[in-house]
Each structure stands twice: as C-alpha cells, then as structure tokens.
Coordinates of C-alpha atoms in Angstrom, one line a residue:
X1 CA 29.6 -15.7 0.5
X2 CA 32.7 -14.8 -1.5
X3 CA 32.4 -13.8 -4.9
X4 CA 34.7 -16.7 -6.2
X5 CA 32.7 -19.4 -4.6
X6 CA 29.4 -17.8 -6.2
X7 CA 31.1 -18.0 -9.6
X8 CA 32.1 -21.6 -9.0
X9 CA 28.5 -22.4 -7.9
X10 CA 26.8 -20.8 -11.2
X11 CA 29.8 -22.3 -13.3
X12 CA 28.7 -25.8 -12.4
X13 CA 25.3 -25.2 -13.9
X14 CA 26.6 -22.9 -17.0
X15 CA 24.8 -23.5 -20.2
X16 CA 24.6 -20.3 -22.2
X17 CA 27.8 -19.7 -24.2
X18 CA 27.5 -16.1 -23.2
X19 CA 28.1 -17.3 -19.7
X20 CA 30.9 -19.7 -19.9
X21 CA 33.7 -16.6 -19.9
X22 CA 36.0 -17.0 -17.2
X23 CA 35.0 -20.3 -15.7
X24 CA 37.3 -22.8 -14.6
X25 CA 38.6 -25.2 -17.3
X26 CA 36.8 -28.6 -17.4
X27 CA 38.7 -31.8 -16.8
X28 CA 39.2 -33.9 -20.1
X29 CA 37.5 -36.7 -18.7
X30 CA 34.3 -35.0 -17.6
X31 CA 31.1 -36.5 -18.8
X32 CA 29.6 -34.0 -21.5
X33 CA 26.1 -33.5 -22.8
X34 CA 27.1 -35.0 -25.6
X35 CA 28.6 -38.1 -24.4
X36 CA 25.4 -38.4 -22.1
X37 CA 23.3 -38.3 -25.0
X38 CA 25.4 -41.1 -26.7
X39 CA 25.1 -43.4 -23.7
X40 CA 21.1 -42.8 -23.8
X41 CA 20.8 -43.5 -27.7
X42 CA 23.0 -46.6 -27.3
X43 CA 21.8 -48.1 -24.1
X44 CA 18.2 -46.8 -23.2
X45 CA 15.9 -50.0 -23.0
X46 CA 12.8 -48.3 -24.3
X47 CA 14.7 -47.3 -27.5
X48 CA 15.9 -50.8 -28.1
X49 CA 12.8 -52.4 -27.4
X50 CA 11.2 -49.8 -30.2
X51 CA 14.0 -51.2 -32.6
X52 CA 12.9 -54.7 -32.1
X53 CA 9.3 -53.9 -32.8
X54 CA 10.4 -51.9 -35.9
X55 CA 12.5 -55.2 -36.9
X56 CA 9.2 -57.3 -36.2
X57 CA 7.3 -54.9 -38.3
X58 CA 9.5 -55.7 -41.3
X59 CA 8.7 -59.2 -41.4
X60 CA 5.1 -58.0 -42.6
X61 CA 6.5 -57.3 -45.9
X62 CA 7.5 -60.9 -46.6
X63 CA 4.3 -62.3 -45.5
X64 CA 2.5 -59.9 -48.0
X65 CA 4.9 -61.1 -50.8
X66 CA 4.3 -64.5 -50.0
X67 CA 0.7 -64.2 -51.9
X68 CA 2.9 -63.8 -55.0
X69 CA 4.6 -67.1 -54.4
X70 CA 3.3 -70.7 -54.7
X71 CA 2.4 -73.4 -52.0
X72 CA 3.8 -76.4 -52.3
X73 CA 3.0 -79.3 -49.8
X74 CA 4.0 -83.1 -49.8
X75 CA 1.7 -85.8 -48.5
X76 CA 2.6 -89.4 -47.7
X77 CA 0.5 -92.5 -46.1
X78 CA 1.7 -95.9 -45.4
X79 CA -0.2 -99.0 -43.5
X80 CA -1.1 -102.4 -43.4
X81 CA -4.5 -103.4 -45.2
X82 CA -6.5 -106.5 -45.2
X83 CA -9.1 -107.1 -47.9
X84 CA -11.3 -110.1 -48.3
X85 CA -13.6 -109.8 -51.4
X86 CA -16.3 -111.9 -52.8
X87 CA -18.3 -111.5 -56.3
X88 CA -21.6 -113.2 -57.5
X89 CA -22.2 -113.6 -61.2
X90 CA -25.3 -115.1 -63.0
X91 CA -24.8 -117.8 -65.8
X92 CA -27.1 -118.9 -68.3
X93 CA -26.8 -122.4 -69.6
X94 CA -27.1 -122.8 -73.3
X95 CA -30.3 -124.6 -74.4
X96 CA -28.3 -127.2 -76.6
X97 CA -25.9 -128.1 -73.3
X98 CA -26.3 -131.9 -72.4
X99 CA -27.8 -131.8 -69.1
X100 CA -25.0 -132.9 -66.6
X101 CA -26.0 -131.1 -63.6
X102 CA -29.4 -130.2 -61.8
X103 CA -29.8 -127.3 -63.8
X104 CA -31.9 -127.5 -67.0
X105 CA -30.4 -126.1 -70.4
X106 CA -31.7 -122.5 -70.9
X107 CA -31.8 -121.8 -67.0
X108 CA -30.0 -119.0 -65.3
X109 CA -27.7 -120.0 -62.3
X110 CA -25.6 -118.2 -59.9
X111 CA -21.7 -118.9 -59.1
X112 CA -19.7 -117.3 -56.6
X113 CA -16.0 -116.6 -56.1
X114 CA -13.7 -114.7 -53.9
X115 CA -10.3 -113.3 -52.9
X116 CA -8.3 -112.2 -50.0
X117 CA -5.1 -111.0 -49.0
X118 CA -2.8 -108.5 -47.2
X119 CA -1.0 -105.5 -48.6
X120 CA 1.0 -102.6 -47.5
X121 CA -0.2 -99.6 -49.4
X122 CA 1.7 -96.3 -49.5
X123 CA 1.2 -93.3 -51.0
X124 CA 3.4 -90.1 -52.1
X125 CA 2.1 -86.8 -53.5
X126 CA 3.2 -83.1 -54.3
X127 CA 0.5 -80.6 -54.3
X128 CA 1.3 -76.8 -55.8
X129 CA -0.9 -73.8 -55.9
X130 CA -0.4 -70.8 -57.5
X131 CA -2.6 -67.7 -57.1
X132 CA -2.6 -65.6 -60.5
X133 CA -5.3 -63.1 -59.7
X134 CA -7.1 -62.3 -56.5
X135 CA -8.2 -58.7 -57.1
X136 CA -4.8 -57.0 -56.4
X137 CA -5.3 -57.9 -52.8
X138 CA -1.7 -59.2 -52.8
X139 CA -0.1 -56.1 -54.4
X140 CA -2.2 -53.8 -52.1
X141 CA -1.4 -55.8 -49.1
X142 CA 2.3 -55.7 -49.7
X143 CA 2.1 -51.6 -50.4
X144 CA 0.4 -51.6 -47.1
X145 CA 3.0 -53.3 -45.3
X146 CA 5.4 -51.4 -46.8
X147 CA 3.8 -48.4 -45.2
X148 CA 3.5 -50.2 -42.1
X149 CA 7.3 -50.4 -41.6
X150 CA 7.7 -46.6 -43.0
X151 CA 5.2 -45.7 -40.0
X152 CA 7.2 -48.0 -37.5
X153 CA 10.2 -46.1 -38.3
X154 CA 8.8 -42.8 -37.8
X155 CA 7.4 -44.0 -34.8
X156 CA 11.0 -45.1 -33.7
X157 CA 12.1 -41.8 -34.7
X158 CA 9.7 -40.0 -32.1
X159 CA 10.8 -42.1 -29.3
X160 CA 14.6 -41.3 -30.3
X161 CA 13.8 -37.6 -30.0
X162 CA 12.0 -38.2 -26.8
X163 CA 14.9 -40.3 -25.2
X164 CA 17.4 -37.6 -26.3
X165 CA 15.3 -34.8 -25.0
X166 CA 14.8 -36.4 -22.0
X167 CA 18.3 -37.1 -21.7
X168 CA 19.4 -33.5 -22.3
X169 CA 16.9 -32.5 -19.7
X170 CA 18.0 -35.0 -17.1
X171 CA 21.6 -33.6 -17.7
X172 CA 20.8 -29.8 -17.4
X173 CA 18.5 -31.0 -14.2
X174 CA 21.5 -32.5 -12.6
X175 CA 23.7 -29.3 -13.5
X176 CA 20.7 -26.9 -12.2
X177 CA 20.5 -28.6 -9.0
X178 CA 23.9 -29.2 -8.5
X179 CA 24.6 -25.3 -8.7
X180 CA 21.5 -24.5 -6.5
X181 CA 22.8 -27.0 -3.9
X182 CA 26.2 -25.0 -4.1
X183 CA 24.5 -21.5 -3.7
X184 CA 22.2 -22.6 -0.6
X185 CA 25.2 -24.3 1.0
X186 CA 27.5 -21.2 0.4
X187 CA 24.6 -18.8 1.7
X188 CA 24.5 -21.1 5.0
X189 CA 28.1 -20.3 5.3
X190 CA 27.8 -16.9 4.9
X191 CA 24.8 -16.9 7.1
X192 CA 26.8 -18.6 9.9
X193 CA 29.2 -16.2 9.5
X194 CA 26.8 -13.0 9.9
X195 CA 25.3 -14.7 12.9
X196 CA 28.6 -15.2 14.7
X197 CA 29.4 -11.1 13.8
X198 CA 25.9 -10.1 15.1
X199 CA 26.3 -12.2 18.3
X200 CA 29.7 -10.4 19.0
X201 CA 28.1 -6.9 18.3
X202 CA 25.4 -7.8 20.6
X203 CA 27.8 -8.8 23.6
X204 CA 29.4 -5.5 23.3
X205 CA 25.9 -3.6 23.0
X206 CA 26.2 -2.5 19.3
X207 CA 22.9 -4.4 18.4
X208 CA 19.9 -5.8 20.2
X209 CA 18.5 -9.1 20.5
X210 CA 16.3 -8.7 17.8
X211 CA 18.9 -8.5 15.4
X212 CA 20.1 -11.7 16.9
X213 CA 16.9 -13.8 16.4
X214 CA 16.8 -12.3 12.7
X215 CA 20.2 -13.7 11.9
X216 CA 19.2 -17.2 13.6
X217 CA 15.9 -17.1 11.6
X218 CA 17.6 -16.4 8.4
X219 CA 20.2 -19.1 9.1
X220 CA 17.5 -21.6 10.0
X221 CA 15.7 -20.7 6.5
X222 CA 19.0 -20.8 4.6
X223 CA 19.5 -24.3 6.1
X224 CA 16.0 -25.6 5.3
X225 CA 16.6 -24.5 1.5
X226 CA 19.7 -26.0 1.5
X227 CA 18.2 -29.3 2.5
X228 CA 15.4 -29.1 0.1
X229 CA 17.9 -28.6 -2.7
X230 CA 19.9 -31.4 -1.6
X231 CA 16.7 -33.6 -1.9
X232 CA 15.9 -32.3 -5.3
X233 CA 19.3 -32.9 -6.4
X234 CA 19.1 -36.7 -5.2
X235 CA 15.8 -37.1 -7.3
X236 CA 17.5 -35.5 -10.3
X237 CA 20.8 -38.1 -10.2
X238 CA 18.0 -41.0 -9.9
X239 CA 16.4 -39.6 -13.1
X240 CA 19.8 -39.1 -14.7
X241 CA 20.3 -42.8 -14.0
X242 CA 17.1 -44.0 -15.3
X243 CA 17.2 -42.2 -18.4
X244 CA 21.1 -42.2 -19.3
X245 CA 22.1 -45.6 -17.7
X246 CA 25.0 -44.5 -15.4
X247 CA 25.5 -42.2 -12.2
X248 CA 26.1 -38.5 -13.0
X249 CA 29.7 -37.6 -12.0
X250 CA 32.1 -34.4 -12.9
X251 CA 29.5 -33.1 -15.3
X252 CA 31.0 -30.6 -18.0
X253 CA 28.6 -27.4 -18.5
X254 CA 26.2 -27.7 -21.6
X255 CA 25.4 -25.4 -24.5
X256 CA 22.4 -24.5 -26.5
X257 CA 21.8 -26.4 -29.9
X258 CA 20.2 -23.2 -31.5
X259 CA 22.9 -23.4 -34.4
X260 CA 20.9 -26.8 -35.6
X261 CA 17.3 -24.8 -35.5
X262 CA 15.7 -22.5 -38.4
X263 CA 16.4 -19.1 -37.7
X264 CA 12.7 -17.7 -37.9
X265 CA 9.6 -18.8 -36.5
X266 CA 8.1 -19.3 -40.0
X267 CA 11.0 -21.8 -41.1
X268 CA 10.6 -23.5 -38.2
X269 CA 6.6 -24.2 -38.4
X270 CA 7.2 -24.9 -42.1
X271 CA 9.8 -27.3 -41.2
X272 CA 8.0 -29.0 -38.5
X273 CA 5.0 -29.6 -40.7
X274 CA 7.3 -31.4 -43.0
X275 CA 10.0 -33.2 -40.8
X276 CA 8.2 -34.0 -37.7
X277 CA 8.0 -37.5 -37.2
X278 CA 4.5 -37.4 -35.6
X279 CA 3.5 -35.7 -38.7
X280 CA 4.8 -38.1 -41.3
X281 CA 3.7 -41.2 -39.2
X282 CA 0.2 -40.0 -39.4
X283 CA 0.7 -39.5 -43.1
X284 CA 1.6 -43.2 -43.4
X285 CA -1.2 -43.9 -41.3
X286 CA -3.4 -42.4 -44.2
X287 CA -1.8 -44.5 -46.7
X288 CA -2.5 -47.5 -44.8
X289 CA -6.1 -46.8 -44.2
X290 CA -6.6 -46.3 -47.9
X291 CA -4.8 -49.5 -49.0
X292 CA -7.2 -51.4 -46.6
X293 CA -9.9 -50.0 -48.8
X294 CA -8.7 -51.5 -51.5
X295 CA -7.9 -55.0 -50.1
X296 CA -11.4 -54.9 -49.0
X297 CA -12.5 -54.0 -52.2
X298 CA -10.6 -57.0 -53.7
X299 CA -12.9 -59.4 -52.2
X300 CA -15.5 -58.5 -54.7
X301 CA -12.9 -59.8 -57.7
X302 CA -12.9 -63.0 -59.1
X303 CA -10.2 -65.3 -58.1
X304 CA -8.1 -67.5 -60.6
X305 CA -5.7 -69.9 -59.2
X306 CA -3.8 -72.9 -60.6
X307 CA -3.5 -76.5 -58.9
X308 CA -1.1 -79.2 -59.6
X309 CA -1.0 -82.3 -58.2
X310 CA 1.4 -85.5 -58.8
X311 CA 0.6 -88.6 -56.6
X312 CA 2.3 -92.2 -56.7
X313 CA 0.3 -95.0 -55.0
X314 CA 1.2 -98.7 -54.3
X315 CA -1.7 -101.1 -54.1
X316 CA -4.7 -98.8 -54.2
X317 CA -6.8 -101.8 -54.8
X318 CA -6.0 -105.4 -54.0
X319 CA -5.7 -106.3 -57.9
X320 CA -3.6 -103.1 -58.5
X321 CA -0.2 -102.9 -57.5
X322 CA 0.9 -99.3 -58.6
X323 CA -0.8 -96.3 -59.9
X324 CA 0.3 -92.9 -60.9
X325 CA -1.8 -89.8 -61.5
X326 CA -1.0 -86.1 -62.4
X327 CA -3.3 -83.1 -62.9
X328 CA -3.1 -79.5 -63.8
X329 CA -6.2 -77.4 -62.9
X330 CA -7.1 -74.2 -63.4
X331 CA -10.1 -72.7 -61.0
X332 CA -12.1 -69.3 -61.6
X333 CA -14.1 -68.2 -58.4
X334 CA -16.6 -65.4 -59.2
X335 CA -18.0 -64.2 -55.7
X336 CA -22.0 -63.9 -56.2
X337 CA -23.0 -62.9 -52.5
X338 CA -21.2 -63.8 -49.5
X339 CA -23.9 -62.7 -46.9
X340 CA -22.9 -59.0 -46.8
X341 CA -19.6 -59.0 -44.8
X342 CA -17.5 -58.0 -47.4
X343 CA -19.6 -54.7 -48.2
X344 CA -19.6 -53.9 -44.7
X345 CA -16.0 -54.3 -44.4
X346 CA -15.5 -52.0 -47.3
X347 CA -17.8 -49.3 -45.6
X348 CA -15.8 -49.7 -42.2
X349 CA -12.4 -49.1 -43.9
X350 CA -13.8 -46.2 -45.5
X351 CA -14.7 -44.7 -42.3
X352 CA -11.2 -45.5 -40.8
X353 CA -9.7 -43.7 -43.7
X354 CA -11.4 -40.7 -42.9
X355 CA -10.5 -40.9 -39.2
X356 CA -6.8 -41.1 -40.4
X357 CA -7.2 -38.0 -42.3
X358 CA -8.7 -35.9 -39.5
X359 CA -5.9 -37.4 -37.0
X360 CA -3.5 -36.4 -39.8
X361 CA -4.9 -32.6 -39.5
X362 CA -4.9 -32.8 -35.8
X363 CA -1.4 -33.7 -35.6
X364 CA -0.2 -31.1 -37.9
X365 CA -2.0 -28.8 -35.5
X366 CA -0.6 -30.0 -32.5
X367 CA 3.0 -29.8 -33.9
X368 CA 2.3 -26.2 -35.4
X369 CA 1.4 -25.4 -31.4
X370 CA 4.4 -27.5 -30.2
X371 CA 6.7 -25.3 -32.7
X372 CA 5.2 -22.0 -31.8
X373 CA 5.3 -22.9 -28.0
X374 CA 8.9 -24.0 -27.8
X375 CA 9.8 -21.2 -29.7
X376 CA 8.3 -18.7 -27.6
X377 CA 9.9 -20.5 -24.7
X378 CA 13.5 -20.1 -26.4
X379 CA 13.2 -16.6 -26.9
X380 CA 11.6 -15.8 -23.3
X381 CA 14.7 -18.0 -21.9
X382 CA 17.2 -16.0 -23.9
X383 CA 15.9 -12.7 -22.3
X384 CA 15.7 -14.1 -19.0
X385 CA 19.3 -15.3 -19.1
X386 CA 20.3 -11.8 -19.6
X387 CA 18.1 -10.2 -17.1
X388 CA 19.0 -12.9 -14.5
X389 CA 22.9 -11.6 -14.9
X390 CA 21.9 -8.2 -14.6
X391 CA 19.9 -9.1 -11.4
X392 CA 23.3 -10.8 -10.2
X393 CA 25.4 -8.2 -10.7
X394 CA 22.9 -5.7 -9.2
X395 CA 22.3 -7.7 -6.2
X396 CA 26.0 -7.9 -5.4
X397 CA 26.7 -4.3 -5.9
X398 CA 23.6 -3.8 -3.5
X399 CA 24.7 -6.3 -1.0
X400 CA 28.2 -4.5 -0.7
X401 CA 26.7 -1.2 -0.4
X402 CA 24.2 -2.4 2.5
X403 CA 27.0 -4.0 4.3
X404 CA 29.4 -0.9 4.1
X405 CA 26.1 1.3 5.4
X406 CA 25.4 -1.1 8.2
X407 CA 29.1 -1.0 9.4
X408 CA 28.5 3.1 9.9
X409 CA 25.0 2.3 11.3
X410 CA 22.8 3.6 8.6
X411 CA 21.4 -0.1 7.7
X412 CA 20.2 -2.8 10.0
X413 CA 21.0 -6.4 10.3
X414 CA 17.7 -6.9 8.7
X415 CA 18.8 -4.9 5.7
X416 CA 22.0 -6.8 5.3
X417 CA 20.0 -10.4 5.7
X418 CA 17.4 -9.3 3.0
X419 CA 20.1 -8.1 0.6
X420 CA 21.8 -11.2 1.1
X421 CA 18.7 -13.2 0.5
X422 CA 18.1 -11.1 -2.7
X423 CA 21.6 -12.0 -4.0
X424 CA 20.8 -15.9 -3.3
X425 CA 17.4 -15.7 -5.3
X426 CA 19.0 -13.6 -7.9
X427 CA 21.8 -16.7 -8.4
X428 CA 19.2 -19.2 -8.2
X429 CA 17.4 -17.4 -10.9
X430 CA 20.4 -17.3 -13.2
X431 CA 20.9 -20.8 -12.8
X432 CA 17.7 -21.9 -13.5
X433 CA 17.3 -19.5 -16.5
X434 CA 20.6 -21.1 -17.9
X435 CA 19.0 -24.4 -17.4
X436 CA 15.7 -23.5 -19.3
X437 CA 17.9 -22.0 -21.9
X438 CA 19.5 -25.0 -23.0
X439 CA 16.3 -27.4 -22.5
X440 CA 14.3 -24.7 -24.5
X441 CA 16.7 -25.0 -27.3
X442 CA 16.4 -29.1 -27.5
X443 CA 12.8 -28.5 -27.3
X444 CA 12.5 -26.5 -30.4
X445 CA 14.7 -29.2 -32.2
X446 CA 12.4 -31.7 -31.4
X447 CA 9.4 -29.8 -32.0
X448 CA 10.7 -29.3 -35.9
X449 CA 11.6 -32.9 -36.0
X450 CA 15.7 -32.4 -36.1
X451 CA 16.7 -34.0 -32.7
X452 CA 18.7 -37.0 -33.9
X453 CA 22.3 -38.0 -33.4
X454 CA 22.9 -37.5 -37.1
X455 CA 21.9 -33.8 -36.8
X456 CA 23.5 -33.2 -33.2
X457 CA 26.8 -34.9 -35.0
X458 CA 27.0 -37.3 -31.9
X459 CA 30.0 -39.6 -32.1
X460 CA 28.1 -43.0 -32.1
X461 CA 27.1 -45.1 -34.7
X462 CA 23.7 -44.7 -35.9
X463 CA 21.0 -47.3 -36.1
X464 CA 19.8 -47.8 -39.4
X465 CA 16.6 -49.7 -39.9
X466 CA 16.8 -50.4 -43.2
X467 CA 19.5 -52.8 -42.9
X468 CA 17.2 -55.4 -41.2
X469 CA 14.6 -54.6 -43.9
X470 CA 16.8 -55.5 -46.7
X471 CA 17.8 -58.7 -45.1
X472 CA 14.3 -60.1 -44.5
X473 CA 12.6 -58.4 -47.5
X474 CA 13.1 -61.2 -50.2
X475 CA 13.7 -64.1 -47.8
X476 CA 11.6 -67.0 -49.0
X477 CA 12.7 -69.6 -46.3
X478 CA 14.9 -69.5 -43.0
X479 CA 13.8 -69.3 -39.6
X480 CA 17.1 -67.6 -38.2
X481 CA 16.8 -63.8 -37.7
X482 CA 19.7 -61.9 -39.4
X483 CA 21.5 -61.7 -36.0
X484 CA 21.6 -65.3 -35.7
X485 CA 18.9 -66.0 -33.5

C-alpha cells in the first residue's frame, strides 16, 4: 500500500482539525456535516411529528381560559298542536228567581262549556351562563395548561437534540466506514502484490512453500475484512438515509464542536443541571403536579354562577297568543359532602406531586452522570487520536524497515505480513479514534443541553413554537388551524 493511498483513505474519515493538514481539498458541492444536520432538522418525520404534538398541546391553554368566558346557547322549537278543552262550573239559582226551569230556586246546578282549535306554537330562547367563582379552578387550570405547553417544548428540545446527535453520528459512521473500506481494499492490493512477489521468489528458490501459504492466508484474511467493511458501510448508509433523508454522497470531513461546550467539567455539570431539556421538562412536571393539587382542592370551595334567560313563545296556551320571559338568576352552590371522592383526588394528586419531585431529582442525577461520562469519553478520544497517529507513523517506519531487512534475508515473509497487518490495524484505529472524537464532542454538547441549530449556527430557519401558541392562545371562535387547515 502506497503512502499516498493511505493518506487518502484516512482523509475520507478525517474529523479532527489537527489531522486535516495536507489533505486534498474538498469540492465546493460536497455534503458537509452542517448541511446534513440541516436536512435532518428540517425533514426528519419524527421531529415534525413532535412539533405537531406541541401545537396540539398549545390548545390546552384556550381550553382552560374558556372557564373565564360566558357560555351562550340558543334554543328553538316549532310544531303543530291541536287542543280540545272542556270546563265544568257550578251555578246557584237565586231564591227569588222565578222558576222557569226544572231547577228550583236556591239549588245548585252544573254547566258545561268547551273549546278546541289547532295552533302552531314556536319558542325561541337565549340562555347565558357565567361562572363568577369556582374555587380558583379556572386560574389553576390555565397555569397548569401553560406549564404543559412549556413541558412539551422541552420535550421538543429533547427530540431535537436526539435527532441532531443521531444525524452527526450517522454522518461520521459513513465517513469512518468509507475510510475503513478503503484501507481494507488498499491492504488487499498490497497483499496481492506481496503474494505475487513471494511466488516469484519461491519459483527461484529464495523462499519455501510455507512463505507462499502464509501470504495466501493473509490475503484471504484481508479479503474477508474488506467484505466485512463493505457490509458495515452498507448498513451505515442505510441508517444515514433513515436519519437524514437522503443518500450519502461526497461527504466532507467533519470536525469537533468543542468550541460550543464549557471549558471545564465543573462548568459542564452546572450548565447541564440548568439547561438540559430533560431537567427543565421534569421541573415543569413538578409545577403541573402542584397545580393539579390546587385544582382538586378547588372542589371543596363554593361555586357562584350567573344565569340569564330570554324566551319568546307563541301560543303557549290556546287562549294566549304570545308570551315573553326574561330572567337573571344568581346561584350559590356550597359542597357539603360528595361521597369522599374529592378528598381522595386531593390525596392522590399530592402523592403524584411527591413522585414528580423524586423524578426531578432522578433526572438531575442522570444528567450529571451523562455529562461526566460524555466529558470523560471526549478527553479519552483526544488522547486516542494522538496515540493512533503516533501508532500509524511508527508502524509505517517499522514496515519499511522490515521490508528492507527481508530483502537482505534478515526477516521472513511472515515478519513482513505481520508488519503490514499492524499498519492496517493502526490506520483503522486512527480512523475510529477520529470518528469517536467528533461524536464525543456532540455528546458533550447534548448532555449540557446546547445541541441546537442556534448554538451550532446552522443555516436554517429555526422552528419557533411560540408563534403557534400566540396565534391560538386568545382565540374565542374558529375551527381553522393557523396554517389554514
């Protein structure tokens, strides 16, 4: 394997800034890790689904605010009505009345009368109801809905970080596996040349058949490694397509994002406990649970409401053609005992509040552990890159020396093959270390809660969930979503 081919193979997966010196220039139309992150941020279906979920959560606020607003309904009725009435009345004949009938004066007689008819009665009414006081339940429901919106936004940030981290990892996986495949293919070409030379030397009696067999075995192993590397690259490309949305092509080297991370572990931990979206989402969860306690306690308070009713009727009775009614009624309801359900709900919500507080502490501990772990991995990968670079340099020198010694008979064919394999392993280790170096830097940024398009400076419009929230928060009517649906 020539030194130029080796450098080109490693250069495909180069990720560390210190390792990029001397590499061939990348074409201007190449895909960069930043542009790949933009594609994932804009087109990832899971991320777009989460954005729709946040927009749906926004509607909880106007639903809660509806408790402050009046409720108005209109009722109407129309029909055909037939009425047949009959009445009976008792009549007393005065004593001095001349007897002109069979009924004697001073006696009681009964008379009958009746009426019938068909009418078309109709009724139109408007009823309005306004809650004046309900134990602060509406206010607490509104605050809880706003906290749920904030929690949903933090959940969106969690998924944004996950998508961007997965996209960066998929990008670097393709670079690493492409470089590994090139290293293995170059190794196969070198082993094929070594086998040809060994056979030529065997034909002139300089080496034995054992040397030929060793070269053949090493070539077979190299071919197997190349096929395995090709399979791994195919898998990485499929994952790239799933996360980013396009097939990988002409990927440019990536670089770490250490410049966006805190400079010390203590600062990283402090920032992670404040800015990590998992922590902030758990904090909003505590607020929601606390407000749910207050909502349930509101069931023990009295309720005051005002009801107005206006009604116009036609032919409510056969003898009445029209009738108009209007009323304003205030109502006070004081709960005394409702079976004990309200007390059980209060106790249950208090237990949920305690659970959320414990979940917050657990999330903080998990975040601290994630920051420390990712920070340690980042420091380790920095040292691994330097060690792998030294290993590659030393392995190249060793291989050249073994080859020269083999020419004068001081080394065997097996020594040359072993030195060649050591160099291949060193180059693969360097490519892997450079890959891990970049991925670890993104992991640190994610652990502290700063892996976002705004922090990375990606050239893309930033999705702002507050826009939809402001559009729907104070909506009183309307069935169309702000996007026109």
